[in-house]
């Protein structure tokens, strides 16, 4: 109806087209003051329409600002699954090097002995060692200029280790076949062959248990009987005091396809105790840009370089591996040396830069110039004066694990004797040096066992898993709804009103474009004009 009337007025002026639109539009208020008599009535409706338009524009402006913030909301839900994939469990002895391995008279261990103050750690005389001096805090001041003695010893030791080949470093560390006394998974026996090895700069040899058999990859029942149970021997007599003040293992529970970093995460277990870790799976789903800064990696999406695949194959992207790889990449590029705590083997160097053909030495062994360059670059990275060229964003979807850890004294007195006897028989079968004489007194056996042996149980405590999702707090649907609500509330404006405005614009354009082809009003036949007046 509206369109037909407008068609009959296409030869009128732009003002008349606009007036007709104002008189017939579905937008409220305008028809009340266009072409209506009464000054005060018209003034009231003009003021009402302008006020409504002002309020609507202001509210829509605030809505646009809220939308442009790209804020997110977090939704936490509890999901149930009949089966859950069992996580990987990584164990590392807190002592990275066995004392007996470097007691031998070999020149390659001289630098290690120097770094560890060998004469203090392994005194050759029968004289008692002097008591260690502690700090005097009476006249202390706030200062961060002096490094702790244990920190210095650890750093010097790590530098000395760099002089040795990787195979030799692995050899002088604790071995899984010495540390693993008993192992069972879902009630079935597991052996050292079920563990994969990687070398960590702080803890030495680390071993990861990942169930590979399809039948045992997923867990359908909960509790310690259907998880991983290990009895571990810590070899306390092999500990070097300046490298580890505690005795035990570092344990990391993680997804099977992620790289564990025991220096950054995990928990410690101690001998003489049974430690139980009840695991709850947590799935984190982040919303990508522009609402977040996560990155979704999958088939067909190229991942940033990851030098840790040279240590543990088949691991996927994580922001930690990306950032650590990027640090190594920057040091190799700017200082022509490697950070000693990250992989620097030929395969890792090719991942960083395929054009590298020669070996790159560690920064601490490459002269003062390159070491000072590395220190400067690392300080700049810490202070955010230099940024990583790779975009190391969190993964949009990742699985983590929350743990509920409990401990109990272990074993009970009634069980202790049989366990000690079994341990001694195991030592005899290995044909090596016996850490304790089988004829030792019961008290000596008791002390030895409680100082060296522990039990670890890792299991799902339930099959519910926690899902944490971030969602847009204000998406385009909410934006459209709120804008339409404000425009409709204050002006009666809708999408159909927008169609009416578009039709008006079309009519005005047609009117202007066809004006040159229409006869001039001043040239109209006078008779025709009189007839129109009579009409």
Short mmCIF file of C-alpha atoms in Angstrom, two decimals:
data_model
loop_
_atom_site.label_atom_id
_atom_site.label_comp_id
_atom_site.label_asym_id
_atom_site.label_seq_id
_atom_site.Cartn_x
_atom_site.Cartn_y
_atom_site.Cartn_z
CA UNK A 1 0.00 0.00 0.00
CA UNK A 2 2.76 2.41 0.99
CA UNK A 3 4.81 1.55 -2.07
CA UNK A 4 1.86 2.12 -4.46
CA UNK A 5 1.22 5.58 -3.08
CA UNK A 6 4.85 6.43 -3.35
CA UNK A 7 4.85 5.28 -6.98
CA UNK A 8 2.13 7.80 -7.73
CA UNK A 9 4.28 10.58 -6.30
CA UNK A 10 7.57 9.87 -8.00
CA UNK A 11 7.20 13.03 -10.05
CA UNK A 12 6.86 15.17 -6.93
CA UNK A 13 9.73 17.01 -5.17
CA UNK A 14 12.15 15.49 -2.70
CA UNK A 15 10.47 17.47 0.07
CA UNK A 16 7.09 15.98 -0.76
CA UNK A 17 8.54 12.47 -0.83
CA UNK A 18 10.10 13.04 2.59
CA UNK A 19 6.89 14.47 3.96
CA UNK A 20 4.88 11.53 2.74
CA UNK A 21 7.40 9.15 4.32
CA UNK A 22 7.17 10.97 7.67
CA UNK A 23 3.37 10.86 7.63
CA UNK A 24 3.20 7.13 6.90
CA UNK A 25 6.31 5.54 8.48
CA UNK A 26 5.97 2.88 11.15
CA UNK A 27 8.50 4.70 13.37
CA UNK A 28 6.59 6.28 16.26
CA UNK A 29 6.25 9.98 16.87
CA UNK A 30 7.31 11.46 13.54
CA UNK A 31 3.80 11.39 12.04
CA UNK A 32 2.60 13.37 15.07
CA UNK A 33 4.38 16.59 14.14
CA UNK A 34 4.67 16.45 10.35
CA UNK A 35 1.74 18.21 8.63
CA UNK A 36 -0.26 18.53 11.86
CA UNK A 37 -1.78 21.78 13.15
CA UNK A 38 -0.97 23.26 16.57
CA UNK A 39 2.42 24.68 17.40
CA UNK A 40 2.62 23.39 20.96
CA UNK A 41 1.43 19.92 19.98
CA UNK A 42 4.06 19.75 17.24
CA UNK A 43 6.77 21.14 19.53
CA UNK A 44 5.95 18.51 22.16
CA UNK A 45 6.28 15.64 19.70
CA UNK A 46 9.46 17.03 18.18
CA UNK A 47 10.97 17.22 21.66
CA UNK A 48 9.74 13.71 22.49
CA UNK A 49 11.19 12.24 19.30
CA UNK A 50 14.54 14.01 19.76
CA UNK A 51 14.70 12.90 23.40
CA UNK A 52 13.96 9.30 22.46
CA UNK A 53 16.53 9.42 19.68
CA UNK A 54 19.16 10.85 22.04
CA UNK A 55 18.54 8.21 24.70
CA UNK A 56 18.55 5.43 22.08
CA UNK A 57 21.81 6.65 20.53
CA UNK A 58 23.48 6.91 23.95
CA UNK A 59 22.37 3.43 24.99
CA UNK A 60 23.41 1.92 21.65
CA UNK A 61 26.79 3.65 22.01
CA UNK A 62 27.33 2.07 25.44
CA UNK A 63 26.24 -1.29 24.02
CA UNK A 64 28.84 -0.93 21.26
CA UNK A 65 31.55 -0.16 23.80
CA UNK A 66 30.60 -3.23 25.84
CA UNK A 67 30.72 -5.38 22.70
CA UNK A 68 34.12 -4.00 21.62
CA UNK A 69 35.71 -5.08 24.93
CA UNK A 70 35.46 -8.72 23.79
CA UNK A 71 34.83 -9.87 27.34
CA UNK A 72 34.35 -13.54 28.18
CA UNK A 73 32.48 -15.46 30.83
CA UNK A 74 33.66 -18.72 32.36
CA UNK A 75 31.34 -21.69 32.64
CA UNK A 76 32.33 -24.61 34.88
CA UNK A 77 30.41 -27.84 34.48
CA UNK A 78 30.76 -31.41 35.65
CA UNK A 79 30.61 -34.01 32.89
CA UNK A 80 30.42 -37.78 33.13
CA UNK A 81 32.14 -40.32 30.94
CA UNK A 82 32.09 -44.08 31.26
CA UNK A 83 35.81 -44.24 30.34
CA UNK A 84 38.69 -41.85 30.82
CA UNK A 85 42.16 -42.06 29.36
CA UNK A 86 44.72 -42.72 32.07
CA UNK A 87 47.25 -39.89 32.40
CA UNK A 88 50.99 -40.24 32.02
CA UNK A 89 53.00 -40.40 35.25
CA UNK A 90 56.60 -39.13 35.26
CA UNK A 91 59.01 -39.82 38.13
CA UNK A 92 62.43 -38.23 38.68
CA UNK A 93 64.83 -38.88 41.52
CA UNK A 94 65.54 -35.66 43.40
CA UNK A 95 69.24 -36.49 43.19
CA UNK A 96 70.45 -36.14 39.57
CA UNK A 97 73.82 -37.95 39.93
CA UNK A 98 74.79 -40.99 41.94
CA UNK A 99 77.66 -40.31 44.31
CA UNK A 100 79.35 -43.63 43.57
CA UNK A 101 79.44 -42.78 39.85
CA UNK A 102 81.83 -39.86 40.32
CA UNK A 103 83.89 -41.24 43.20
CA UNK A 104 86.02 -43.13 40.73
CA UNK A 105 89.39 -41.67 39.78
CA UNK A 106 88.62 -40.44 36.29
CA UNK A 107 89.65 -37.06 34.92
CA UNK A 108 86.30 -36.43 33.26
CA UNK A 109 84.77 -36.08 36.74
CA UNK A 110 87.29 -33.51 37.99
CA UNK A 111 85.13 -30.55 37.01
CA UNK A 112 82.13 -32.12 38.75
CA UNK A 113 84.09 -32.66 41.92
CA UNK A 114 85.34 -29.09 41.84
CA UNK A 115 81.83 -27.73 41.38
CA UNK A 116 80.55 -29.88 44.23
CA UNK A 117 83.39 -29.03 46.65
CA UNK A 118 84.42 -32.66 46.48
CA UNK A 119 86.67 -32.57 49.51
CA UNK A 120 83.80 -31.39 51.70
CA UNK A 121 81.30 -33.88 50.34
CA UNK A 122 83.59 -36.91 50.33
CA UNK A 123 86.18 -36.37 53.11
CA UNK A 124 89.08 -38.78 52.98
CA UNK A 125 90.17 -38.36 56.58
CA UNK A 126 88.41 -39.59 59.66
CA UNK A 127 88.11 -36.06 61.06
CA UNK A 128 84.56 -34.85 61.49
CA UNK A 129 83.29 -32.25 59.03
CA UNK A 130 82.86 -28.70 60.29
CA UNK A 131 79.34 -27.61 60.98
CA UNK A 132 77.85 -25.57 58.18
CA UNK A 133 77.69 -21.89 59.00
CA UNK A 134 74.26 -20.32 58.80
CA UNK A 135 73.53 -16.71 57.96
CA UNK A 136 73.66 -14.05 60.65
CA UNK A 137 70.51 -11.95 60.25
CA UNK A 138 71.27 -9.43 62.99
CA UNK A 139 72.73 -6.78 60.69
CA UNK A 140 71.01 -7.87 57.50
CA UNK A 141 69.55 -5.53 54.89
CA UNK A 142 67.30 -5.93 51.89
CA UNK A 143 69.60 -7.12 49.12
CA UNK A 144 69.40 -9.42 46.12
CA UNK A 145 73.00 -9.11 45.03
CA UNK A 146 74.38 -12.33 46.54
CA UNK A 147 73.47 -15.81 45.35
CA UNK A 148 72.70 -18.58 47.82
CA UNK A 149 75.51 -21.12 48.25
CA UNK A 150 73.30 -24.05 47.23
CA UNK A 151 72.16 -22.15 44.15
CA UNK A 152 75.76 -21.46 43.17
CA UNK A 153 76.70 -25.11 43.67
CA UNK A 154 73.80 -26.26 41.51
CA UNK A 155 74.62 -23.83 38.69
CA UNK A 156 78.33 -24.75 38.77
CA UNK A 157 77.41 -28.43 38.72
CA UNK A 158 75.11 -27.98 35.73
CA UNK A 159 77.88 -26.18 33.85
CA UNK A 160 80.29 -28.99 34.68
CA UNK A 161 77.79 -31.55 33.37
CA UNK A 162 77.77 -29.78 30.03
CA UNK A 163 81.36 -30.94 29.46
CA UNK A 164 80.14 -34.53 29.41
CA UNK A 165 78.35 -36.31 26.61
CA UNK A 166 74.63 -36.94 27.06
CA UNK A 167 75.11 -40.70 27.17
CA UNK A 168 77.58 -40.29 30.01
CA UNK A 169 75.25 -38.00 31.95
CA UNK A 170 72.53 -40.62 31.67
CA UNK A 171 74.91 -43.34 32.81
CA UNK A 172 75.90 -41.61 36.06
CA UNK A 173 72.28 -40.97 37.06
CA UNK A 174 69.76 -43.20 38.81
CA UNK A 175 68.41 -46.02 36.62
CA UNK A 176 64.82 -47.23 36.49
CA UNK A 177 65.77 -50.89 36.90
CA UNK A 178 67.45 -49.98 40.22
CA UNK A 179 64.67 -47.73 41.51
CA UNK A 180 61.56 -49.71 40.52
CA UNK A 181 60.94 -52.52 43.00
CA UNK A 182 57.32 -53.35 42.23
CA UNK A 183 54.85 -52.01 39.67
CA UNK A 184 51.26 -52.81 38.80
CA UNK A 185 48.68 -51.16 36.59
CA UNK A 186 45.03 -52.15 36.93
CA UNK A 187 46.24 -55.16 38.85
CA UNK A 188 48.60 -56.31 36.08
CA UNK A 189 52.39 -56.37 36.55
CA UNK A 190 54.36 -53.61 34.82
CA UNK A 191 58.13 -53.53 34.33
CA UNK A 192 60.85 -50.98 33.51
CA UNK A 193 60.07 -51.64 29.84
CA UNK A 194 56.76 -49.84 30.32
CA UNK A 195 58.63 -46.60 31.09
CA UNK A 196 60.14 -44.17 28.60
CA UNK A 197 63.22 -42.14 29.46
CA UNK A 198 64.19 -38.51 29.00
CA UNK A 199 66.93 -36.41 30.55
CA UNK A 200 66.13 -33.33 32.61
CA UNK A 201 68.78 -30.71 33.38
CA UNK A 202 67.76 -30.44 37.04
CA UNK A 203 66.69 -33.96 38.01
CA UNK A 204 68.77 -36.05 35.63
CA UNK A 205 67.10 -39.26 34.45
CA UNK A 206 63.30 -39.09 34.38
CA UNK A 207 60.96 -41.93 33.47
CA UNK A 208 57.38 -41.72 32.20
CA UNK A 209 54.75 -44.42 32.47
CA UNK A 210 52.24 -44.31 29.61
CA UNK A 211 49.91 -47.27 29.03
CA UNK A 212 50.20 -48.17 25.36
CA UNK A 213 48.02 -51.28 25.18
CA UNK A 214 44.61 -50.32 23.80
CA UNK A 215 42.86 -52.47 26.39
CA UNK A 216 44.51 -50.58 29.25
CA UNK A 217 44.68 -47.05 27.86
CA UNK A 218 41.26 -46.12 29.23
CA UNK A 219 40.00 -46.53 32.77
CA UNK A 220 36.42 -47.55 33.46
CA UNK A 221 36.74 -48.04 37.23
CA UNK A 222 38.04 -45.84 40.00
CA UNK A 223 40.23 -46.28 43.06
CA UNK A 224 43.78 -47.47 43.80
CA UNK A 225 43.12 -51.03 42.58
CA UNK A 226 42.48 -49.74 39.06
CA UNK A 227 45.33 -47.27 38.81
CA UNK A 228 49.12 -47.29 38.85
CA UNK A 229 50.92 -48.55 41.94
CA UNK A 230 54.71 -48.46 42.36
CA UNK A 231 57.16 -49.35 45.10
CA UNK A 232 60.27 -47.21 44.62
CA UNK A 233 63.81 -47.37 45.98
CA UNK A 234 65.38 -43.92 46.30
CA UNK A 235 69.03 -44.98 46.86
CA UNK A 236 69.54 -42.50 49.69
CA UNK A 237 73.20 -43.51 50.15
CA UNK A 238 73.92 -42.18 46.64
CA UNK A 239 72.72 -38.66 47.40
CA UNK A 240 74.99 -35.62 47.07
CA UNK A 241 74.05 -33.13 49.76
CA UNK A 242 74.71 -29.92 47.83
CA UNK A 243 72.49 -31.06 44.95
CA UNK A 244 69.48 -32.18 46.92
CA UNK A 245 68.57 -31.28 50.47
CA UNK A 246 65.56 -33.60 50.37
CA UNK A 247 65.19 -37.30 49.65
CA UNK A 248 62.54 -38.71 47.38
CA UNK A 249 61.02 -38.41 43.92
CA UNK A 250 59.41 -35.64 41.93
CA UNK A 251 56.15 -36.87 40.39
CA UNK A 252 54.33 -35.20 37.50
CA UNK A 253 50.89 -36.35 36.37
CA UNK A 254 50.14 -35.01 32.90
CA UNK A 255 48.43 -35.75 29.61
CA UNK A 256 50.16 -38.51 27.61
CA UNK A 257 50.78 -36.20 24.66
CA UNK A 258 52.30 -33.26 26.57
CA UNK A 259 55.88 -32.64 27.69
CA UNK A 260 56.40 -32.83 31.46
CA UNK A 261 58.58 -30.21 33.15
CA UNK A 262 59.45 -31.55 36.62
CA UNK A 263 61.44 -28.40 37.40
CA UNK A 264 58.22 -26.36 37.07
CA UNK A 265 55.42 -28.65 38.20
CA UNK A 266 54.57 -31.81 40.10
CA UNK A 267 54.82 -32.87 43.73
CA UNK A 268 57.41 -34.64 45.90
CA UNK A 269 57.07 -37.99 47.62
CA UNK A 270 59.21 -39.16 50.52
CA UNK A 271 60.51 -42.56 51.68
CA UNK A 272 58.75 -44.22 54.58
CA UNK A 273 55.34 -43.12 53.31
CA UNK A 274 52.64 -44.33 50.97
CA UNK A 275 51.47 -41.42 48.84
CA UNK A 276 48.12 -41.57 47.07
CA UNK A 277 47.21 -39.17 44.28
CA UNK A 278 43.51 -39.14 43.45
CA UNK A 279 43.22 -37.61 39.99
CA UNK A 280 40.38 -35.57 38.51
CA UNK A 281 40.53 -34.76 34.83
CA UNK A 282 40.00 -31.12 33.86
CA UNK A 283 39.24 -30.11 30.28
CA UNK A 284 39.83 -26.45 29.44
CA UNK A 285 38.20 -24.96 26.35
CA UNK A 286 39.14 -21.37 25.52
CA UNK A 287 37.44 -19.11 23.01
CA UNK A 288 39.71 -17.89 20.18
CA UNK A 289 40.30 -14.34 18.91
CA UNK A 290 38.97 -11.71 19.18
CA UNK A 291 37.70 -12.83 22.59
CA UNK A 292 40.90 -14.60 23.63
CA UNK A 293 44.47 -15.27 22.61
CA UNK A 294 44.38 -19.04 22.32
CA UNK A 295 45.35 -21.04 19.24
CA UNK A 296 43.67 -24.18 18.01
CA UNK A 297 46.21 -26.64 16.64
CA UNK A 298 45.14 -29.76 14.83
CA UNK A 299 45.31 -31.53 11.48
CA UNK A 300 46.32 -29.12 8.75
CA UNK A 301 47.50 -26.43 11.16
CA UNK A 302 51.26 -25.94 11.35
CA UNK A 303 52.57 -25.86 14.92
CA UNK A 304 55.45 -23.64 16.09
CA UNK A 305 58.85 -25.37 16.38
CA UNK A 306 59.23 -27.68 19.39
CA UNK A 307 62.75 -28.79 20.32
CA UNK A 308 61.43 -31.09 23.05
CA UNK A 309 60.23 -33.58 20.47
CA UNK A 310 63.88 -34.64 20.31
CA UNK A 311 63.57 -35.80 23.93
CA UNK A 312 60.02 -37.16 23.99
CA UNK A 313 58.52 -38.08 20.59
CA UNK A 314 54.86 -37.64 19.69
CA UNK A 315 54.20 -34.75 22.07
CA UNK A 316 51.86 -32.00 20.92
CA UNK A 317 51.96 -28.23 21.20
CA UNK A 318 51.86 -26.44 24.53
CA UNK A 319 52.61 -22.83 25.36
CA UNK A 320 55.44 -23.96 27.67
CA UNK A 321 57.29 -25.89 24.99
CA UNK A 322 56.77 -23.02 22.58
CA UNK A 323 58.17 -20.38 24.96
CA UNK A 324 61.19 -22.48 25.94
CA UNK A 325 61.91 -23.30 22.30
CA UNK A 326 61.65 -19.62 21.46
CA UNK A 327 64.20 -18.70 24.16
CA UNK A 328 66.64 -21.21 22.71
CA UNK A 329 65.96 -19.91 19.21
CA UNK A 330 66.71 -16.31 20.24
CA UNK A 331 69.94 -17.26 22.02
CA UNK A 332 71.21 -19.28 19.07
CA UNK A 333 70.34 -16.44 16.71
CA UNK A 334 71.74 -13.52 18.73
CA UNK A 335 74.52 -15.09 20.83
CA UNK A 336 75.46 -18.16 18.78
CA UNK A 337 75.14 -20.38 21.85
CA UNK A 338 72.55 -22.58 23.58
CA UNK A 339 70.84 -22.28 26.94
CA UNK A 340 72.06 -25.24 28.98
CA UNK A 341 68.64 -26.13 30.40
CA UNK A 342 67.05 -26.77 26.99
CA UNK A 343 67.90 -29.31 24.26
CA UNK A 344 70.77 -28.33 21.98
CA UNK A 345 71.46 -31.52 20.03
CA UNK A 346 71.76 -31.48 16.23
CA UNK A 347 68.11 -32.46 15.78
CA UNK A 348 66.98 -29.63 18.05
CA UNK A 349 69.16 -27.14 16.20
CA UNK A 350 67.65 -28.21 12.87
CA UNK A 351 64.19 -27.60 14.31
CA UNK A 352 65.24 -24.10 15.37
CA UNK A 353 66.93 -23.29 12.08
CA UNK A 354 67.30 -25.74 9.24
CA UNK A 355 70.31 -23.82 7.92
CA UNK A 356 72.45 -24.66 10.98
CA UNK A 357 74.97 -27.28 9.95
CA UNK A 358 77.66 -27.03 12.64
CA UNK A 359 77.42 -27.74 16.36
CA UNK A 360 76.49 -24.91 18.73
CA UNK A 361 78.03 -24.94 22.19
CA UNK A 362 76.32 -24.00 25.43
CA UNK A 363 76.59 -20.36 26.48
CA UNK A 364 78.31 -21.14 29.78
CA UNK A 365 81.14 -22.92 27.96
CA UNK A 366 81.59 -20.52 25.08
CA UNK A 367 83.61 -17.72 26.62
CA UNK A 368 82.64 -14.69 28.67
CA UNK A 369 81.45 -12.71 25.66
CA UNK A 370 78.73 -15.17 24.65
CA UNK A 371 77.82 -15.89 28.27
CA UNK A 372 77.32 -12.17 28.96
CA UNK A 373 75.29 -11.93 25.73
CA UNK A 374 73.05 -14.75 26.94
CA UNK A 375 72.60 -13.13 30.36
CA UNK A 376 71.63 -9.84 28.73
CA UNK A 377 69.14 -11.47 26.36
CA UNK A 378 67.55 -13.52 29.17
CA UNK A 379 67.19 -10.37 31.30
CA UNK A 380 65.51 -8.60 28.40
CA UNK A 381 63.08 -11.50 27.99
CA UNK A 382 62.31 -11.52 31.72
CA UNK A 383 61.71 -7.75 31.70
CA UNK A 384 59.63 -8.00 28.49
CA UNK A 385 62.05 -5.69 26.71
CA UNK A 386 62.34 -8.40 24.07
CA UNK A 387 59.45 -10.53 22.90
CA UNK A 388 59.34 -13.91 21.32
CA UNK A 389 58.78 -13.76 17.54
CA UNK A 390 56.65 -16.92 17.71
CA UNK A 391 53.07 -16.59 18.94
CA UNK A 392 53.12 -18.86 21.97
CA UNK A 393 49.45 -18.72 22.84
CA UNK A 394 47.72 -21.31 25.03
CA UNK A 395 46.00 -24.14 23.24
CA UNK A 396 42.28 -23.57 22.77
CA UNK A 397 41.60 -27.05 24.12
CA UNK A 398 43.79 -28.89 26.58
CA UNK A 399 43.49 -31.47 29.33
CA UNK A 400 44.99 -30.99 32.76
CA UNK A 401 44.69 -32.92 35.99
CA UNK A 402 43.84 -31.88 39.52
CA UNK A 403 45.13 -34.07 42.32
CA UNK A 404 44.09 -34.79 45.84
CA UNK A 405 47.23 -36.01 47.59
CA UNK A 406 47.31 -37.91 50.85
CA UNK A 407 50.10 -39.70 52.71
CA UNK A 408 50.31 -42.40 55.35
CA UNK A 409 53.22 -44.02 57.17
CA UNK A 410 54.24 -47.12 55.30
CA UNK A 411 54.66 -49.97 55.75
CA UNK A 412 53.02 -51.15 58.96
CA UNK A 413 55.21 -52.86 61.51
CA UNK A 414 53.58 -56.22 60.79
CA UNK A 415 54.40 -55.94 57.10
CA UNK A 416 57.85 -54.44 57.43
CA UNK A 417 59.85 -57.62 58.06
CA UNK A 418 58.60 -59.45 54.98
CA UNK A 419 59.16 -56.40 52.77
CA UNK A 420 62.73 -55.91 54.01
CA UNK A 421 63.56 -59.57 53.44
CA UNK A 422 62.12 -59.42 49.94
CA UNK A 423 64.13 -56.27 49.18
CA UNK A 424 67.37 -57.89 50.36
CA UNK A 425 66.71 -60.96 48.19
CA UNK A 426 66.17 -58.65 45.24
CA UNK A 427 69.55 -57.01 45.90
CA UNK A 428 71.23 -60.40 46.01
CA UNK A 429 69.71 -61.40 42.66
CA UNK A 430 71.23 -58.30 41.01
CA UNK A 431 74.75 -59.52 41.79
CA UNK A 432 75.85 -56.00 42.73
CA UNK A 433 77.03 -54.24 45.84
CA UNK A 434 74.58 -54.83 48.67
CA UNK A 435 73.37 -51.59 50.30
CA UNK A 436 72.54 -53.49 53.49
CA UNK A 437 73.82 -56.73 54.95
CA UNK A 438 71.23 -59.47 55.21
CA UNK A 439 72.60 -60.25 58.67
CA UNK A 440 72.00 -56.70 59.91
CA UNK A 441 69.88 -56.21 62.99
CA UNK A 442 66.14 -55.71 62.73
CA UNK A 443 66.50 -52.06 63.78
CA UNK A 444 69.09 -51.41 61.06
CA UNK A 445 66.87 -53.05 58.46
CA UNK A 446 63.91 -51.01 59.66
CA UNK A 447 65.85 -47.76 59.43
CA UNK A 448 67.26 -48.62 56.01
CA UNK A 449 63.84 -49.46 54.58
CA UNK A 450 62.09 -46.37 55.90
CA UNK A 451 64.89 -44.12 54.59
CA UNK A 452 64.89 -45.63 51.10
CA UNK A 453 61.58 -47.15 50.07
CA UNK A 454 58.22 -45.56 49.37
CA UNK A 455 54.94 -46.41 47.68
CA UNK A 456 53.06 -44.35 45.11
CA UNK A 457 49.46 -44.84 44.01
CA UNK A 458 47.98 -42.81 41.14
CA UNK A 459 44.33 -43.36 40.23
CA UNK A 460 41.14 -41.67 39.12
CA UNK A 461 39.01 -40.94 42.13
CA UNK A 462 35.88 -40.67 39.96
CA UNK A 463 34.88 -40.73 36.30
CA UNK A 464 33.40 -37.26 36.42
CA UNK A 465 35.60 -34.68 34.81
CA UNK A 466 35.48 -30.93 35.11
CA UNK A 467 34.96 -28.87 31.99
CA UNK A 468 35.97 -25.21 32.09
CA UNK A 469 34.75 -23.23 29.11
CA UNK A 470 35.21 -19.58 28.26
CA UNK A 471 32.44 -18.09 26.17
CA UNK A 472 31.81 -14.64 24.73
CA UNK A 473 30.10 -12.65 27.45
CA UNK A 474 28.58 -10.42 24.77
CA UNK A 475 28.31 -11.93 21.30
CA UNK A 476 26.76 -10.54 18.10
CA UNK A 477 23.37 -12.08 18.89
CA UNK A 478 23.23 -10.22 22.19
CA UNK A 479 24.42 -7.08 20.42
CA UNK A 480 21.66 -7.30 17.80
CA UNK A 481 19.03 -8.02 20.44
CA UNK A 482 20.03 -5.11 22.67
CA UNK A 483 20.37 -2.61 19.81
CA UNK A 484 16.96 -3.64 18.47
CA UNK A 485 15.46 -3.40 21.95
CA UNK A 486 16.75 0.13 22.52
CA UNK A 487 15.74 1.35 19.05
CA UNK A 488 12.30 -0.22 19.39
CA UNK A 489 11.72 1.00 22.94
CA UNK A 490 12.60 4.66 22.34
CA UNK A 491 11.73 5.12 18.65
CA UNK A 492 9.64 2.16 17.58
CA UNK A 493 12.38 1.39 15.08
CA UNK A 494 12.61 -2.09 13.53
CA UNK A 495 14.10 -3.81 10.50
CA UNK A 496 10.87 -3.09 8.61
CA UNK A 497 11.40 0.58 9.36
CA UNK A 498 14.84 0.23 7.85
CA UNK A 499 13.16 -1.19 4.70
CA UNK A 500 10.93 1.88 4.57
CA UNK A 501 13.97 4.17 4.80
CA UNK A 502 15.68 2.24 2.00
CA UNK A 503 12.57 2.61 -0.13
CA UNK A 504 12.57 6.37 0.50
CA UNK A 505 16.21 6.60 -0.51
CA UNK A 506 15.45 4.63 -3.68
CA UNK A 507 12.57 6.96 -4.55
CA UNK A 508 14.72 10.05 -4.00
CA UNK A 509 17.49 8.63 -6.19
CA UNK A 510 15.03 7.77 -8.96
CA UNK A 511 13.50 11.24 -8.68
CA UNK A 512 16.86 12.95 -9.01
CA UNK A 513 18.06 10.70 -11.82
CA UNK A 514 14.89 11.13 -13.91
CA UNK A 515 14.54 14.89 -13.38
CA UNK A 516 16.37 15.83 -16.64
CA UNK A 517 13.98 13.67 -18.65
CA UNK A 518 10.74 15.14 -17.21
CA UNK A 519 9.00 18.20 -18.83
CA UNK A 520 9.58 21.53 -17.06
CA UNK A 521 6.63 22.74 -15.06
CA UNK A 522 6.99 26.20 -16.61
CA UNK A 523 6.28 24.73 -20.08
CA UNK A 524 3.03 23.04 -19.19
CA UNK A 525 0.15 23.79 -21.53
CA UNK A 526 -1.97 26.59 -20.01
CA UNK A 527 -5.16 24.84 -20.97
CA UNK A 528 -4.07 21.77 -19.16
CA UNK A 529 -3.23 23.92 -16.16
CA UNK A 530 -6.69 25.52 -16.19
CA UNK A 531 -8.32 22.12 -16.45
CA UNK A 532 -6.34 21.03 -13.41
CA UNK A 533 -7.52 24.12 -11.50
CA UNK A 534 -11.11 23.46 -12.44
CA UNK A 535 -10.63 19.87 -11.36
#
